[in-house]
Amino acid sequence: MVGASVRRMEDPRLLRGEAAFVDDIRFPGLLHMAVLRSPHAHARLLSVDVRAARELPGVVDAFSAADLGAEPPGIPFFYNPESFRPAPQYPLATDTVRYVGEGVAVVVAESRHLAEDALELIEVDYELLEAVVDAYAAIQPGAPVLHENAPDNVAATMVYESGDVEAAFAGADRVISKRLDMQRYTGIPMETRGVVGHRDAVTAEMTIWASTQWPHTMRTVLAGMLAVPARSIRVITPDIGGGFGIKADFYPEDFLVPFAAGRVGRPVKWIEDRNEHFLTIAHSREQIHEVEIALRDDGTILGLRARHITDCGAYQRPLGLVNASLAGTSLAGIYRVPALRVEAVCASTNKAPASAYRGAGAPEATFARERLLDIVARELGMDRAELRRKNLLTPEEMPYDTGLVSLEAAVILDSGSFPAAFEQALDMADYAGFAARQQAAREEGRLIGMGICVYHQLTGTGPFEGGSVRVDPTGEVTINSGAAPQGQGTATMLAQIAADELQVPHDTIKVVFGDTGRLAHGMGTYASRNAVMAGTAVMMASTKVREKALALAAHLVEVDPSDMVLEDGYAHVKGVPTTRVSWAEIAAAATPGGNRPEGMEPDLESVQYFENMAAPYSYGIHIAEVEVDPDTGVTTVGRYVVVNDAGTIVNPRNAEGQIAGGVAQGLGGALMEELVYAPDGQPQSTSFLDYLIPGSLDVPDVEIGHLETKSPLNPLGVKGMGEGGAIGGHSAVANAVADAIEHLGCTVTRTPLKPATVWELMRSAGAAPAGAGTTA
Ligand code: SMO
């Protein structure tokens, strides 16, 4: 089954409207929570008075930070480099608010409407402070200070270095430098966030349903913050309508809902509305890159030197430094870069806290590198494909140790056929024929461009994932996984892996995710880790169950286990298909009291944890073709080619869906999406009116070629691939727009390339066509 494009087992329920998202969880007596949010970007909180809100009929409770205890618990962070001067977020602001949308107080009422009405009765005195919203400005002397422990607004500076950088630059024929900026944007899942908390009066166990990508992590963090044993909390991830990394965070409401449910003794629900989503979801991507490249005249890369400034917003939650770190260790990509030095600066600003979004640092670094390479090619008068070809690592150089360490794991490119993938993509996109087509188009007054992006990605991060495979007394197979997918088709993928081991039809296997009550340990779904980590754990558990099943079956028919095989849902004697035992008979024998070989433990279940810190790196080549309207600056994406290498592909159809979805998000980032803040810290992108995302008509058909260079790091040979589309998509499209217009005399150094931006670039180069200015 591994390698088969079977249909997703998940889809029939979803298509029939039978899914259970967080808002579908309902109880008698359910209360609703609403959060009063700061309207100011930076202010001292002089007083918060919730008494009037409490008096409103239908209101059950209202509270502020003062009610969280003498020392309110801070949200922990998971990555703690030496230079870190942490600014943890508290569930509600204590003495200062630092971004618009920060929670100040909470109301719990019989309905969401009543709760929101009561918010208006809460009296808050603010003393306004000057805000700083630009990361570059924030780290200059004299800027308003967010946190006393970091008077320069630098939360951390991480340095990544390998090779002799000074020598590389001293010995170079050419050094080219650029500042390249990526904007603040983020994931826009169809389902916003949500949390339901319900304490069972009998067991005193609090069950929490949350749209979280890491239920076990949420359970453990909550137990710490509430100071209760982990066993008293059960977190369940129900169906999730999209996550993209931004639901792999721990948010204030993740604490506030269970806390409120505990206070009032009734179930409480909070569902984020779209406005709250824009204000408070983890923002991402915003980085300023100052990059320098040292080269020989023939285009050989000798070294890269960079400083990048990540806009981390007002606080760091669990993964708050990850984008900066991964951008540092991703900058060289899959090229031969003998010397590298990146200084990753994490700046605090009066904006929503930033964290991981699909690719987490890789899209940013990839943009800096791939945009720079195009600029270098132009300056050297060299073909941009030839420049890349010359510097790509070869299969003979694998595994390739970059000498860097990322998130406590060595950055070693485990496997790959980079040149082959590159040539395949150029062929599919007809790169060789494009120059002539472009010239012909220009002669007709049309602006077309082709953009290349070579990306790679850290996937399948450790340290572990858990999976159990159980056969019930009636013979059916159930998988419990520590993963918490958000629409990736992971159930189908895991069932395919188990089906190969157990030889039962994959669609008879039930797959259960994200429930701390069913599996002791789990990590969740992020970092493109499901196939690698959850897949391997399920494979390990399936293998154990298979071996035990064969031994039980052999015992029942009185042969040696090595004479038994599993086939078509039965165990039979090799060469004698009629001497067979069903899974129900095997399972019955495994039941305590059953007919087992002497010394064998009862039960037919295996719980396995795949422990692994060696992360496989996947990669791909994206080539986009665009047309820019010279009158309006509007970009239309035409052909789009991807060659992707994620090792063994468990389900090609699923994989292609992942790539296409990622490309759509990358395209959005290249052309449209931006979370804009005014200089006083007021967010300007607070609804879909002001934050444009691509619709189906904006996204081209994506032509996909697969290459399968198996990873040596796990038995399946898989690498992760869920985020790659979003990494490659952004830069392929941005480079294509640049290719369409840069001959006019402008240079693309930032995204998004909105129509007005593109038009302004053309105009400033003196190249806007006659008449265009009259309507601008
Ligand atoms: S943003 Mo990802 O889940 O590394």
mmCIF file of N, CA and C and ligand atoms in Angstrom, residues 213 243-246 248 284-285 319 322-323 326 355-361 457-458 461 486 525-529 723, ligand 1:
data_model
loop_
_atom_site.group_PDB
_atom_site.id
_atom_site.type_symbol
_atom_site.label_atom_id
_atom_site.label_comp_id
_atom_site.label_asym_id
_atom_site.label_seq_id
_atom_site.Cartn_x
_atom_site.Cartn_y
_atom_site.Cartn_z
ATOM 1 N N GLN A 213 -2.241 21.638 17.371
ATOM 2 C CA GLN A 213 -1.422 20.681 16.634
ATOM 3 C C GLN A 213 -0.584 19.806 17.568
ATOM 4 N N GLY A 243 -4.146 24.190 10.018
ATOM 5 C CA GLY A 243 -3.317 24.603 11.150
ATOM 6 C C GLY A 243 -2.089 25.366 10.700
ATOM 7 N N PHE A 244 -1.307 24.740 9.806
ATOM 8 C CA PHE A 244 -0.173 25.409 9.148
ATOM 9 C C PHE A 244 0.904 25.889 10.107
ATOM 10 N N GLY A 245 1.006 25.293 11.282
ATOM 11 C CA GLY A 245 2.045 25.711 12.220
ATOM 12 C C GLY A 245 1.546 26.686 13.267
ATOM 13 N N ILE A 246 0.597 27.523 12.882
ATOM 14 C CA ILE A 246 0.155 28.548 13.833
ATOM 15 C C ILE A 246 -0.691 27.966 14.968
ATOM 16 N N ALA A 248 0.399 25.256 16.377
ATOM 17 C CA ALA A 248 1.436 24.637 17.220
ATOM 18 C C ALA A 248 2.042 25.761 18.052
ATOM 19 N N SER A 284 3.834 35.788 11.281
ATOM 20 C CA SER A 284 5.060 35.105 10.884
ATOM 21 C C SER A 284 5.755 35.807 9.728
ATOM 22 N N ARG A 285 6.937 35.253 9.375
ATOM 23 C CA ARG A 285 7.685 35.587 8.154
ATOM 24 C C ARG A 285 8.434 36.919 8.165
ATOM 25 N N LEU A 319 7.541 28.676 20.506
ATOM 26 C CA LEU A 319 8.430 28.582 19.346
ATOM 27 C C LEU A 319 8.822 29.965 18.820
ATOM 28 N N VAL A 322 12.043 30.329 16.760
ATOM 29 C CA VAL A 322 12.320 29.283 15.773
ATOM 30 C C VAL A 322 12.517 29.844 14.359
ATOM 31 N N ASN A 323 11.706 30.821 13.998
ATOM 32 C CA ASN A 323 11.854 31.374 12.640
ATOM 33 C C ASN A 323 13.237 31.966 12.438
ATOM 34 N N LEU A 326 15.813 28.917 12.318
ATOM 35 C CA LEU A 326 15.770 28.108 11.100
ATOM 36 C C LEU A 326 16.172 28.924 9.872
ATOM 37 N N SER A 355 5.465 33.650 15.389
ATOM 38 C CA SER A 355 5.941 32.280 15.573
ATOM 39 C C SER A 355 5.910 31.553 14.244
ATOM 40 N N ALA A 356 5.878 30.222 14.328
ATOM 41 C CA ALA A 356 6.049 29.401 13.124
ATOM 42 C C ALA A 356 4.804 29.391 12.249
ATOM 43 N N TYR A 357 5.017 29.484 10.957
ATOM 44 C CA TYR A 357 3.973 29.278 9.952
ATOM 45 C C TYR A 357 4.599 28.504 8.802
ATOM 46 N N ARG A 358 3.956 27.455 8.391
ATOM 47 C CA ARG A 358 4.359 26.551 7.288
ATOM 48 C C ARG A 358 5.745 26.856 6.691
ATOM 49 N N GLY A 359 6.722 26.192 7.206
ATOM 50 C CA GLY A 359 8.086 26.373 6.722
ATOM 51 C C GLY A 359 8.990 27.031 7.740
ATOM 52 N N ALA A 360 8.406 27.885 8.585
ATOM 53 C CA ALA A 360 9.070 28.415 9.777
ATOM 54 C C ALA A 360 10.532 28.806 9.584
ATOM 55 N N GLY A 361 10.782 29.878 8.891
ATOM 56 C CA GLY A 361 12.163 30.345 8.729
ATOM 57 C C GLY A 361 12.741 29.970 7.379
ATOM 58 N N GLN A 457 14.363 21.807 3.131
ATOM 59 C CA GLN A 457 13.586 21.950 4.361
ATOM 60 C C GLN A 457 13.971 20.921 5.395
ATOM 61 N N LEU A 458 14.127 21.386 6.611
ATOM 62 C CA LEU A 458 14.260 20.507 7.780
ATOM 63 C C LEU A 458 12.903 19.850 7.997
ATOM 64 N N THR A 461 11.176 16.456 12.670
ATOM 65 C CA THR A 461 11.989 16.751 13.840
ATOM 66 C C THR A 461 11.690 15.787 14.993
ATOM 67 N N GLN A 486 -4.203 18.258 10.551
ATOM 68 C CA GLN A 486 -5.182 19.341 10.348
ATOM 69 C C GLN A 486 -5.792 19.308 8.962
ATOM 70 N N THR A 525 1.733 17.357 15.272
ATOM 71 C CA THR A 525 1.889 17.518 13.830
ATOM 72 C C THR A 525 2.348 18.914 13.492
ATOM 73 N N TYR A 526 3.605 19.028 13.141
ATOM 74 C CA TYR A 526 4.218 20.268 12.679
ATOM 75 C C TYR A 526 5.553 19.852 12.086
ATOM 76 N N ALA A 527 6.304 20.783 11.509
ATOM 77 C CA ALA A 527 7.640 20.477 10.986
ATOM 78 C C ALA A 527 7.629 19.298 10.016
ATOM 79 N N SER A 528 6.569 19.174 9.241
ATOM 80 C CA SER A 528 6.493 18.105 8.222
ATOM 81 C C SER A 528 6.971 16.774 8.789
ATOM 82 N N ARG A 529 6.385 16.389 9.922
ATOM 83 C CA ARG A 529 6.949 15.235 10.629
ATOM 84 C C ARG A 529 6.052 14.000 10.651
ATOM 85 N N GLU A 723 5.373 21.120 4.144
ATOM 86 C CA GLU A 723 5.544 22.573 4.129
ATOM 87 C C GLU A 723 6.245 23.104 2.884
HETATM 88 S S1 SMO B 1 5.434 26.083 10.747
HETATM 89 MO MO1 SMO B 1 5.991 24.157 10.845
HETATM 90 O O1 SMO B 1 4.689 23.404 11.587
HETATM 91 O O2 SMO B 1 7.643 23.964 11.039
#
